[in-house]
Amino acid sequence: MSSTLVEHEAAAKAPRPVTTGTPSPRRSRRLSWGRITPYLLILPAIVFELLVHVVPMVVGVWMSFIQLTQFYITNWLSAPFVGFGNFQIALDFQNPLGAQLARSFGVTLAFTILTVGSSWLFGMAASIVLQRSFRGRGFLRTLFLIPYAIPAYAGIITWKFIFQRDTGLLNELLVDNLHLTDTAPFWLIGDNAFWSLVIVSVWQQWPFAFLMTMAGMQGIPEELYEAAAIDGASVWQQMRHITLGLMRPINSVLLLLLFLWTFREFNTPFVLFGARPADSANLLVVNIYQSSFIQWNFGLGAAMSVLLMLFLILVAALWAVWNRKVRRDA
Amino acid sequence: MKIRILTAGAAVLALTVGLAGCAQSGESPAPTDASKPYAGTTIKYWATNQGPSLDADVEILQPELDKFEEQTGITVDLEVIPWSDMTNNTLAAAVSGQGPDVVNIGNTNATTLNTTGAFLPFEGEDLDAVGGKDKFLESAWQTTGPEGVAPTSLPLYSQVYGLFYNKALFEAKNLEAPTTWEELVDAAKAITDPATDTWGIVAPAGTVNVAMHIQYIFTAQAGGSPFDKAGEPDFVTDENIAGVRQYLDLMSEAKVMNPSNAQFTDGTQATSEFAAGKAGMYMAQTGNVAALQANGMDPSQYGVVPVPAPAGGDEVGSFIAGTNISVFKNTKHKEAALEFVKFMTSPEVSETLNKAYGTLPPLKDVPASAYEDFPELMDMWSLILADHAIPMSQVPTVSAYQANVGGGVVALFAEAATGATPTDADIEAMLNEAQQKMATS
Amino acid sequence: MHEPRSFKIFRWVVLVPLVLFTAVPLYVMMSSSLKPLGDVQGPWEWWPSEFTIQPFIDIWSTVPLAHYFWNSLVVSVCATAASVIIAIFASYAISRYRFRGRGAFSGVVLSTQMFPGILFLLPLFIIFVNIDRALGFQLFYQTQAGLIVTYLTFTLPFSIWMLASYMDGIPRDLDEAARVDGTTAMGALFRVVLPSARPGIIAVAVYSFMTAWGEILFASQMTNNETRTLSIGLQAYSTEVNVYWNQVMAASLVVSVPIVVGFLILQRYLVAGLTAGAVK
């Protein structure tokens, strides 16, 4: 998967036919049909991509340059062009909206790093201890994958119930069973909301990390471990040198995917807290949702979305550069 | 081979469903009948969630819609939308130009929605077609927008805020219904007993629109308004700070409100807590009578008085709330839609529906039959509407005011609930921030 | 194989917290769904005061759950079927052909992973509505077809990516040989590549189905009473007279069970699909 990604990056820079080591079916080149075939094959995909990704994105970017407020929403074309005005508001950190966006960016970054880090760590750890067969391994593997399969809404609403102040499991456990605090803390408002968000997201995300790392580890030939064991390497050394080493490509893809997905997370805060989460849990996409659908300032919302997209593209580009360097060094 | 069959099957399935989707929207041909000029037309109506549940709304509305069909031959395709989705759906319809023909709106948004230009102005013959301005009560008419601008919505159900109090809890402590804010706080303190989870007052403190409503009322009690004479936002005033303070203090200063209320993001939970006898008082709108009943609380178990003002303050207990009805400008069935609005605002239908919802008919000479068995409640709601209610500011930025100030109040409640004691400076900072956000919307 | 004691301890240290973390919410969901309403309105009880299946009966009448279930099923199945078919062709082209624009296409497919969905929401509205207007009937706006198309393009990029990687892992000699024998490109795809790519295809289908089944943002804005899907329909329980947590949990369970069972049956394919794509 990762090699494909790198290959695509390279191909994007050099539009000429790529000549890789593998032979391509040259036979078809001679026939005009053969030349058209690949385009016919990707045509349906292109049509749908255009309809739902490319065209809306172009419209969305255009929206970010106009003053699309309640006064103009029924007649888009009459909305005044404001150039970078919306971007100025979004990036003016003296202004409350800009300040809120900056804070929201910080919250989102912290949330993403914690969620992705924990999810990866949990996934790796579980994959490693479940790599060798023992009684109950199949059951545990199944159990760990369940949260990934449960529809987002059902999982999040269950957590919302757990986090209820007066009727939730968590406070019953902390206050009445373990007597850790006297007054029941809030989990859905105030600063704790951030931790609730992280917990729920990790619960949902880590099974995917587990699935990916488990898949990766299954691909490592058993002989490598056997050979290492004959050479006298301990289980820990095998883990460090063979498992972690060979898992590097899959880990780098996994971390990128988790980062991109988590940074855009909308479902969890929206279901947990509603349209107005605590400042501590005000993720970027929710912030954009507020600007657009609650404040009815779609131009500003679009400008924020464009900024978010630029940031994610930057992250992916940095990742691609880093990934290529790692591969060259390897 | 198997996969080929599978994929082929799936492709056929996809196509079939696609076609089935198309087929749904076909329109039936119209039979002609001179007395029913629009017979055969189908109009789409989005109703707001007025009753205890969406299903209850359908049960209440459908018989009336059937009557309408019988009279006019016009079919009404009803959809009841929860309040939480209403603004979004209306907005989507406004943006896309495609939506229902007739829609209910919360009247605080009347002016905001008017400025979108998505709705049909009721003026000239269109206003005549629905029965004219004169059938509406003056107080209700004020909710349709600023003077001199053709309204794009007409009053359907009127409501005001009142202070509900639990008679049993009050009698147990030998308390009288409060007439000033100070008495309210004292009574609340007498009732509050965290050990038995009984509280003086309950409020949906995590609910943005209610926070805005209450802030508006309390600011008016202090003699101020969130908007200046020109209709511009003017949040950073002593009166506005006092308005926030008075509401917030119930939790942070007097501690007569369960901090858990800060998690109530809609009115449902507050209503059920009050019905369960967990709180002595509840500031809520007229229509809550029906929801309380659904939760097992009979009108004989509670009393209602105007929301009291601090001693010496203006005796404002409510703004004139309620639900209005609008027609989308680009409806293809304007005449049928106007016919339907006329029907919905006719005396008989108004009486029936307002009775079912426990709300007040906005029409002259139409009795509020919901309270025929409880005359003292009837008198009280009439009194509040006549003497204690002011109109909501009719400015286009009311929705933004609701989002920014209402949202800010909710955030302060969250702080109060989690242990902080918000100061006047905190409130001022919140209002200041809200004010600055208004400048960009 | 020899396992040192330290590894066994490490295994316990890892597994016990993870099992608790994973299982507690599942337990909450299951036990609460069997409680009477009174149990879920007071402080949390670890064990129901009495077992009742009433919540499972009530959920169908409180909210038209069966209708939403059907909607979700139609939308998810169609989006999955279409996604798989289109992805098969597109990834075959990417995997087996070197053509002008291949890089650009792959780039676009990948970059969609960086687009915030919310940026599309409103423009997509406008586009759907205008298509409908041009056609003269409601094809996309607030219809199942509209939702299917929307989900299709969420799932398509990842599907193409995953399947193309999977096909890269299938030796070219196989289809080359078939081509030399005179089989057409389509013939090679259907007779040679597809049978070998079955795990990858199932993996793509599982992923697509789950994405469509659980999506919230677009479903909340692009459906109406008729076309509402489960994830949005579930929210209706909290707009009722009371917050029926036992019913909410029962409904969540009912919504989750089919997809969890399906996923667990097919997950080995997902693992295989991911492995082939990622490690080579």
PDB file of C-alpha atoms in Angstrom, chain C residues 21-245:
ATOM      1  CA  PHE C  21     -11.643  -0.717  28.024  1.00  0.00           C
ATOM      2  CA  THR C  22     -13.238  -2.529  25.101  1.00  0.00           C
ATOM      3  CA  ALA C  23     -15.805  -4.546  26.964  1.00  0.00           C
ATOM      4  CA  VAL C  24     -17.235  -2.125  29.527  1.00  0.00           C
ATOM      5  CA  PRO C  25     -19.180  -0.020  27.000  1.00  0.00           C
ATOM      6  CA  LEU C  26     -20.415  -3.220  25.378  1.00  0.00           C
ATOM      7  CA  TYR C  27     -21.590  -4.388  28.774  1.00  0.00           C
ATOM      8  CA  VAL C  28     -23.288  -1.030  29.397  1.00  0.00           C
ATOM      9  CA  MET C  29     -25.091  -1.303  26.095  1.00  0.00           C
ATOM     10  CA  MET C  30     -26.258  -4.850  26.714  1.00  0.00           C
ATOM     11  CA  SER C  31     -27.216  -4.610  30.380  1.00  0.00           C
ATOM     12  CA  SER C  32     -28.987  -1.256  30.040  1.00  0.00           C
ATOM     13  CA  SER C  33     -31.056  -2.536  27.158  1.00  0.00           C
ATOM     14  CA  LEU C  34     -32.543  -5.141  29.514  1.00  0.00           C
ATOM     15  CA  LYS C  35     -33.381  -2.709  32.312  1.00  0.00           C
ATOM     16  CA  PRO C  36     -36.738  -1.136  33.132  1.00  0.00           C
ATOM     17  CA  LEU C  37     -36.878   2.641  32.664  1.00  0.00           C
ATOM     18  CA  GLY C  38     -36.586   3.300  36.400  1.00  0.00           C
ATOM     19  CA  ASP C  39     -33.146   1.660  36.520  1.00  0.00           C
ATOM     20  CA  VAL C  40     -31.604   3.982  33.946  1.00  0.00           C
ATOM     21  CA  GLN C  41     -33.066   7.172  35.411  1.00  0.00           C
ATOM     22  CA  GLY C  42     -31.378   6.847  38.779  1.00  0.00           C
ATOM     23  CA  PRO C  43     -27.713   6.260  39.596  1.00  0.00           C
ATOM     24  CA  TRP C  44     -25.974   3.585  37.534  1.00  0.00           C
ATOM     25  CA  GLU C  45     -26.750  -0.004  38.555  1.00  0.00           C
ATOM     26  CA  TRP C  46     -24.264  -2.703  37.645  1.00  0.00           C
ATOM     27  CA  TRP C  47     -27.035  -5.267  37.443  1.00  0.00           C
ATOM     28  CA  PRO C  48     -30.649  -4.766  36.307  1.00  0.00           C
ATOM     29  CA  SER C  49     -33.156  -4.767  39.194  1.00  0.00           C
ATOM     30  CA  GLU C  50     -35.225  -6.984  36.943  1.00  0.00           C
ATOM     31  CA  PHE C  51     -34.636  -8.228  33.441  1.00  0.00           C
ATOM     32  CA  THR C  52     -37.093  -7.008  30.850  1.00  0.00           C
ATOM     33  CA  ILE C  53     -37.191  -7.206  27.095  1.00  0.00           C
ATOM     34  CA  GLN C  54     -39.704  -4.355  27.019  1.00  0.00           C
ATOM     35  CA  PRO C  55     -37.145  -1.864  25.615  1.00  0.00           C
ATOM     36  CA  PHE C  56     -36.668  -4.138  22.607  1.00  0.00           C
ATOM     37  CA  ILE C  57     -40.418  -4.092  22.025  1.00  0.00           C
ATOM     38  CA  ASP C  58     -40.837  -0.368  22.595  1.00  0.00           C
ATOM     39  CA  ILE C  59     -38.047   0.786  20.282  1.00  0.00           C
ATOM     40  CA  TRP C  60     -40.047  -0.092  17.189  1.00  0.00           C
ATOM     41  CA  SER C  61     -42.977   2.119  18.154  1.00  0.00           C
ATOM     42  CA  THR C  62     -41.157   5.073  19.771  1.00  0.00           C
ATOM     43  CA  VAL C  63     -39.314   5.709  16.511  1.00  0.00           C
ATOM     44  CA  PRO C  64     -40.000   4.108  13.105  1.00  0.00           C
ATOM     45  CA  LEU C  65     -36.821   2.111  13.503  1.00  0.00           C
ATOM     46  CA  ALA C  66     -37.726  -0.605  11.017  1.00  0.00           C
ATOM     47  CA  HIS C  67     -38.189   2.001   8.308  1.00  0.00           C
ATOM     48  CA  TYR C  68     -34.817   3.593   9.065  1.00  0.00           C
ATOM     49  CA  PHE C  69     -33.269   0.151   9.126  1.00  0.00           C
ATOM     50  CA  TRP C  70     -34.532  -0.523   5.646  1.00  0.00           C
ATOM     51  CA  ASN C  71     -33.270   2.861   4.427  1.00  0.00           C
ATOM     52  CA  SER C  72     -29.826   2.224   5.838  1.00  0.00           C
ATOM     53  CA  LEU C  73     -29.764  -1.209   4.294  1.00  0.00           C
ATOM     54  CA  VAL C  74     -30.736   0.039   0.830  1.00  0.00           C
ATOM     55  CA  VAL C  75     -28.293   2.931   0.919  1.00  0.00           C
ATOM     56  CA  SER C  76     -25.404   0.902   2.305  1.00  0.00           C
ATOM     57  CA  VAL C  77     -25.881  -2.086   0.006  1.00  0.00           C
ATOM     58  CA  CYS C  78     -26.167   0.047  -3.104  1.00  0.00           C
ATOM     59  CA  ALA C  79     -23.255   2.279  -2.171  1.00  0.00           C
ATOM     60  CA  THR C  80     -21.159  -0.795  -1.464  1.00  0.00           C
ATOM     61  CA  ALA C  81     -22.104  -2.604  -4.658  1.00  0.00           C
ATOM     62  CA  ALA C  82     -21.462   0.430  -6.814  1.00  0.00           C
ATOM     63  CA  SER C  83     -18.271   1.258  -4.967  1.00  0.00           C
ATOM     64  CA  VAL C  84     -16.888  -2.243  -5.443  1.00  0.00           C
ATOM     65  CA  ILE C  85     -17.732  -2.386  -9.139  1.00  0.00           C
ATOM     66  CA  ILE C  86     -16.268   1.003  -9.951  1.00  0.00           C
ATOM     67  CA  ALA C  87     -13.224   0.375  -7.812  1.00  0.00           C
ATOM     68  CA  ILE C  88     -12.553  -2.932  -9.565  1.00  0.00           C
ATOM     69  CA  PHE C  89     -12.326  -1.272 -12.956  1.00  0.00           C
ATOM     70  CA  ALA C  90     -10.408   1.761 -11.772  1.00  0.00           C
ATOM     71  CA  SER C  91      -7.888  -0.186  -9.748  1.00  0.00           C
ATOM     72  CA  TYR C  92      -7.372  -2.670 -12.577  1.00  0.00           C
ATOM     73  CA  ALA C  93      -6.475   0.272 -14.796  1.00  0.00           C
ATOM     74  CA  ILE C  94      -4.103   1.698 -12.216  1.00  0.00           C
ATOM     75  CA  SER C  95      -2.508  -1.600 -11.414  1.00  0.00           C
ATOM     76  CA  ARG C  96      -2.078  -2.971 -14.927  1.00  0.00           C
ATOM     77  CA  TYR C  97      -1.760   0.018 -17.241  1.00  0.00           C
ATOM     78  CA  ARG C  98       0.723   2.824 -17.547  1.00  0.00           C
ATOM     79  CA  PHE C  99      -1.262   5.621 -19.143  1.00  0.00           C
ATOM     80  CA  ARG C 100      -1.094   9.376 -19.413  1.00  0.00           C
ATOM     81  CA  GLY C 101      -2.936  10.964 -16.491  1.00  0.00           C
ATOM     82  CA  ARG C 102      -2.514   7.908 -14.291  1.00  0.00           C
ATOM     83  CA  GLY C 103      -0.490   9.858 -11.774  1.00  0.00           C
ATOM     84  CA  ALA C 104      -2.903  12.769 -11.741  1.00  0.00           C
ATOM     85  CA  PHE C 105      -5.828  10.432 -11.205  1.00  0.00           C
ATOM     86  CA  SER C 106      -4.097   8.621  -8.379  1.00  0.00           C
ATOM     87  CA  GLY C 107      -3.174  11.961  -6.860  1.00  0.00           C
ATOM     88  CA  VAL C 108      -6.775  13.157  -6.862  1.00  0.00           C
ATOM     89  CA  VAL C 109      -7.963   9.882  -5.380  1.00  0.00           C
ATOM     90  CA  LEU C 110      -5.443  10.159  -2.574  1.00  0.00           C
ATOM     91  CA  SER C 111      -5.947  13.816  -1.881  1.00  0.00           C
ATOM     92  CA  THR C 112      -9.602  13.229  -1.094  1.00  0.00           C
ATOM     93  CA  GLN C 113      -8.385  11.802   2.206  1.00  0.00           C
ATOM     94  CA  MET C 114      -7.433  15.372   3.101  1.00  0.00           C
ATOM     95  CA  PHE C 115     -10.739  17.044   2.256  1.00  0.00           C
ATOM     96  CA  PRO C 116     -12.883  18.008   5.212  1.00  0.00           C
ATOM     97  CA  GLY C 117     -16.359  16.675   4.456  1.00  0.00           C
ATOM     98  CA  ILE C 118     -17.964  19.807   5.770  1.00  0.00           C
ATOM     99  CA  LEU C 119     -16.465  21.800   2.904  1.00  0.00           C
ATOM    100  CA  PHE C 120     -18.541  19.751   0.457  1.00  0.00           C
ATOM    101  CA  LEU C 121     -21.755  19.708   2.320  1.00  0.00           C
ATOM    102  CA  LEU C 122     -23.274  22.931   1.114  1.00  0.00           C
ATOM    103  CA  PRO C 123     -21.853  22.883  -2.429  1.00  0.00           C
ATOM    104  CA  LEU C 124     -23.089  19.329  -2.802  1.00  0.00           C
ATOM    105  CA  PHE C 125     -26.514  20.547  -1.857  1.00  0.00           C
ATOM    106  CA  ILE C 126     -26.462  23.151  -4.569  1.00  0.00           C
ATOM    107  CA  ILE C 127     -25.199  20.700  -7.170  1.00  0.00           C
ATOM    108  CA  PHE C 128     -27.808  18.074  -6.338  1.00  0.00           C
ATOM    109  CA  VAL C 129     -30.581  20.611  -6.302  1.00  0.00           C
ATOM    110  CA  ASN C 130     -29.560  22.056  -9.636  1.00  0.00           C
ATOM    111  CA  ILE C 131     -29.353  18.644 -11.239  1.00  0.00           C
ATOM    112  CA  ASP C 132     -32.842  17.931  -9.931  1.00  0.00           C
ATOM    113  CA  ARG C 133     -34.079  21.221 -11.240  1.00  0.00           C
ATOM    114  CA  ALA C 134     -32.656  20.528 -14.671  1.00  0.00           C
ATOM    115  CA  LEU C 135     -34.197  17.066 -14.679  1.00  0.00           C
ATOM    116  CA  GLY C 136     -37.533  18.283 -13.382  1.00  0.00           C
ATOM    117  CA  PHE C 137     -37.831  15.683 -10.622  1.00  0.00           C
ATOM    118  CA  GLN C 138     -36.172  14.841  -7.347  1.00  0.00           C
ATOM    119  CA  LEU C 139     -33.362  12.477  -8.206  1.00  0.00           C
ATOM    120  CA  PHE C 140     -30.654  13.414  -5.704  1.00  0.00           C
ATOM    121  CA  TYR C 141     -31.866  15.937  -3.156  1.00  0.00           C
ATOM    122  CA  GLN C 142     -33.020  14.202   0.020  1.00  0.00           C
ATOM    123  CA  THR C 143     -33.316  10.901  -1.818  1.00  0.00           C
ATOM    124  CA  GLN C 144     -31.648   7.568  -1.349  1.00  0.00           C
ATOM    125  CA  ALA C 145     -29.972   7.984  -4.709  1.00  0.00           C
ATOM    126  CA  GLY C 146     -28.355  11.210  -3.509  1.00  0.00           C
ATOM    127  CA  LEU C 147     -27.075   9.568  -0.369  1.00  0.00           C
ATOM    128  CA  ILE C 148     -25.811   6.568  -2.319  1.00  0.00           C
ATOM    129  CA  VAL C 149     -23.829   8.789  -4.662  1.00  0.00           C
ATOM    130  CA  THR C 150     -22.439  10.751  -1.732  1.00  0.00           C
ATOM    131  CA  TYR C 151     -21.322   7.660   0.166  1.00  0.00           C
ATOM    132  CA  LEU C 152     -19.995   6.105  -2.965  1.00  0.00           C
ATOM    133  CA  THR C 153     -17.471   8.838  -3.339  1.00  0.00           C
ATOM    134  CA  PHE C 154     -16.455   8.651   0.309  1.00  0.00           C
ATOM    135  CA  THR C 155     -15.710   5.002  -0.007  1.00  0.00           C
ATOM    136  CA  LEU C 156     -14.395   5.012  -3.547  1.00  0.00           C
ATOM    137  CA  PRO C 157     -10.970   6.615  -3.034  1.00  0.00           C
ATOM    138  CA  PHE C 158      -9.973   4.294  -0.222  1.00  0.00           C
ATOM    139  CA  SER C 159     -11.418   1.326  -2.089  1.00  0.00           C
ATOM    140  CA  ILE C 160      -9.458   2.115  -5.241  1.00  0.00           C
ATOM    141  CA  TRP C 161      -6.320   2.601  -3.236  1.00  0.00           C
ATOM    142  CA  MET C 162      -6.715  -0.643  -1.315  1.00  0.00           C
ATOM    143  CA  LEU C 163      -7.761  -2.722  -4.313  1.00  0.00           C
ATOM    144  CA  ALA C 164      -5.062  -1.357  -6.606  1.00  0.00           C
ATOM    145  CA  SER C 165      -2.485  -2.289  -3.997  1.00  0.00           C
ATOM    146  CA  TYR C 166      -4.021  -5.698  -3.719  1.00  0.00           C
ATOM    147  CA  MET C 167      -3.940  -6.229  -7.464  1.00  0.00           C
ATOM    148  CA  ASP C 168      -0.325  -5.105  -7.548  1.00  0.00           C
ATOM    149  CA  GLY C 169       0.328  -8.084  -5.352  1.00  0.00           C
ATOM    150  CA  ILE C 170      -1.194 -10.533  -7.842  1.00  0.00           C
ATOM    151  CA  PRO C 171       1.559 -11.734 -10.166  1.00  0.00           C
ATOM    152  CA  ARG C 172       1.293 -10.132 -13.581  1.00  0.00           C
ATOM    153  CA  ASP C 173       2.514 -13.314 -15.205  1.00  0.00           C
ATOM    154  CA  LEU C 174      -0.940 -14.747 -14.660  1.00  0.00           C
ATOM    155  CA  ASP C 175      -2.893 -12.228 -16.675  1.00  0.00           C
ATOM    156  CA  GLU C 176       0.012 -11.661 -19.082  1.00  0.00           C
ATOM    157  CA  ALA C 177      -0.151 -15.334 -19.887  1.00  0.00           C
ATOM    158  CA  ALA C 178      -3.872 -15.164 -20.444  1.00  0.00           C
ATOM    159  CA  ARG C 179      -3.406 -12.147 -22.704  1.00  0.00           C
ATOM    160  CA  VAL C 180      -0.775 -13.937 -24.761  1.00  0.00           C
ATOM    161  CA  ASP C 181      -3.311 -16.709 -25.250  1.00  0.00           C
ATOM    162  CA  GLY C 182      -5.586 -14.162 -26.872  1.00  0.00           C
ATOM    163  CA  THR C 183      -7.875 -13.208 -24.020  1.00  0.00           C
ATOM    164  CA  THR C 184      -9.145  -9.620 -24.016  1.00  0.00           C
ATOM    165  CA  ALA C 185      -8.353  -7.162 -21.223  1.00  0.00           C
ATOM    166  CA  MET C 186     -11.799  -7.703 -19.757  1.00  0.00           C
ATOM    167  CA  GLY C 187     -11.405 -11.424 -20.028  1.00  0.00           C
ATOM    168  CA  ALA C 188      -8.137 -11.282 -18.143  1.00  0.00           C
ATOM    169  CA  LEU C 189      -9.728  -9.093 -15.491  1.00  0.00           C
ATOM    170  CA  PHE C 190     -12.745 -11.303 -14.945  1.00  0.00           C
ATOM    171  CA  ARG C 191     -11.152 -14.709 -15.383  1.00  0.00           C
ATOM    172  CA  VAL C 192      -7.743 -14.210 -13.897  1.00  0.00           C
ATOM    173  CA  VAL C 193      -7.411 -11.112 -11.739  1.00  0.00           C
ATOM    174  CA  LEU C 194     -10.809 -11.032 -10.026  1.00  0.00           C
ATOM    175  CA  PRO C 195     -10.784 -14.575  -8.672  1.00  0.00           C
ATOM    176  CA  SER C 196      -7.374 -13.940  -7.132  1.00  0.00           C
ATOM    177  CA  ALA C 197      -8.446 -10.563  -5.817  1.00  0.00           C
ATOM    178  CA  ARG C 198     -11.436 -11.903  -3.930  1.00  0.00           C
ATOM    179  CA  PRO C 199     -10.101 -11.146  -0.448  1.00  0.00           C
ATOM    180  CA  GLY C 200      -9.281  -7.616  -1.552  1.00  0.00           C
ATOM    181  CA  ILE C 201     -12.741  -7.142  -3.000  1.00  0.00           C
ATOM    182  CA  ILE C 202     -14.421  -8.388   0.131  1.00  0.00           C
ATOM    183  CA  ALA C 203     -12.195  -6.113   2.180  1.00  0.00           C
ATOM    184  CA  VAL C 204     -13.290  -3.145   0.090  1.00  0.00           C
ATOM    185  CA  ALA C 205     -16.927  -4.140   0.406  1.00  0.00           C
ATOM    186  CA  VAL C 206     -16.717  -4.482   4.183  1.00  0.00           C
ATOM    187  CA  TYR C 207     -15.066  -1.093   4.486  1.00  0.00           C
ATOM    188  CA  SER C 208     -17.615   0.591   2.208  1.00  0.00           C
ATOM    189  CA  PHE C 209     -20.594  -0.941   3.911  1.00  0.00           C
ATOM    190  CA  MET C 210     -19.420   0.088   7.360  1.00  0.00           C
ATOM    191  CA  THR C 211     -18.675   3.630   6.267  1.00  0.00           C
ATOM    192  CA  ALA C 212     -22.129   4.035   4.777  1.00  0.00           C
ATOM    193  CA  TRP C 213     -23.875   2.383   7.725  1.00  0.00           C
ATOM    194  CA  GLY C 214     -22.389   4.712  10.313  1.00  0.00           C
ATOM    195  CA  GLU C 215     -22.158   8.072   8.525  1.00  0.00           C
ATOM    196  CA  ILE C 216     -23.733  11.012  10.360  1.00  0.00           C
ATOM    197  CA  LEU C 217     -22.896  14.449   8.942  1.00  0.00           C
ATOM    198  CA  PHE C 218     -24.270  14.068   5.434  1.00  0.00           C
ATOM    199  CA  ALA C 219     -27.135  11.834   6.504  1.00  0.00           C
ATOM    200  CA  SER C 220     -28.292  14.508   8.918  1.00  0.00           C
ATOM    201  CA  GLN C 221     -28.470  17.165   6.222  1.00  0.00           C
ATOM    202  CA  MET C 222     -29.484  15.209   3.152  1.00  0.00           C
ATOM    203  CA  THR C 223     -32.388  13.059   4.265  1.00  0.00           C
ATOM    204  CA  ASN C 224     -36.020  13.641   5.165  1.00  0.00           C
ATOM    205  CA  ASN C 225     -38.630  11.622   7.052  1.00  0.00           C
ATOM    206  CA  GLU C 226     -38.854   9.136   4.212  1.00  0.00           C
ATOM    207  CA  THR C 227     -35.171   8.596   3.598  1.00  0.00           C
ATOM    208  CA  ARG C 228     -33.706   9.030   7.092  1.00  0.00           C
ATOM    209  CA  THR C 229     -31.072   6.454   7.961  1.00  0.00           C
ATOM    210  CA  LEU C 230     -30.446   4.631  11.224  1.00  0.00           C
ATOM    211  CA  SER C 231     -27.631   6.788  12.535  1.00  0.00           C
ATOM    212  CA  ILE C 232     -29.915   9.825  12.375  1.00  0.00           C
ATOM    213  CA  GLY C 233     -33.046   7.937  13.338  1.00  0.00           C
ATOM    214  CA  LEU C 234     -31.390   6.881  16.600  1.00  0.00           C
ATOM    215  CA  GLN C 235     -31.169  10.506  17.658  1.00  0.00           C
ATOM    216  CA  ALA C 236     -34.945  10.708  17.702  1.00  0.00           C
ATOM    217  CA  TYR C 237     -35.054   8.787  20.989  1.00  0.00           C
ATOM    218  CA  SER C 238     -33.683  11.790  22.804  1.00  0.00           C
ATOM    219  CA  THR C 239     -36.237  14.255  21.397  1.00  0.00           C
ATOM    220  CA  GLU C 240     -39.049  12.305  22.984  1.00  0.00           C
ATOM    221  CA  VAL C 241     -40.886  13.068  26.209  1.00  0.00           C
ATOM    222  CA  ASN C 242     -38.161  11.543  28.269  1.00  0.00           C
ATOM    223  CA  VAL C 243     -34.661  10.293  27.663  1.00  0.00           C
ATOM    224  CA  TYR C 244     -35.274   6.575  27.376  1.00  0.00           C
ATOM    225  CA  TRP C 245     -31.729   5.394  27.928  1.00  0.00           C
TER     226      TRP C 245
END
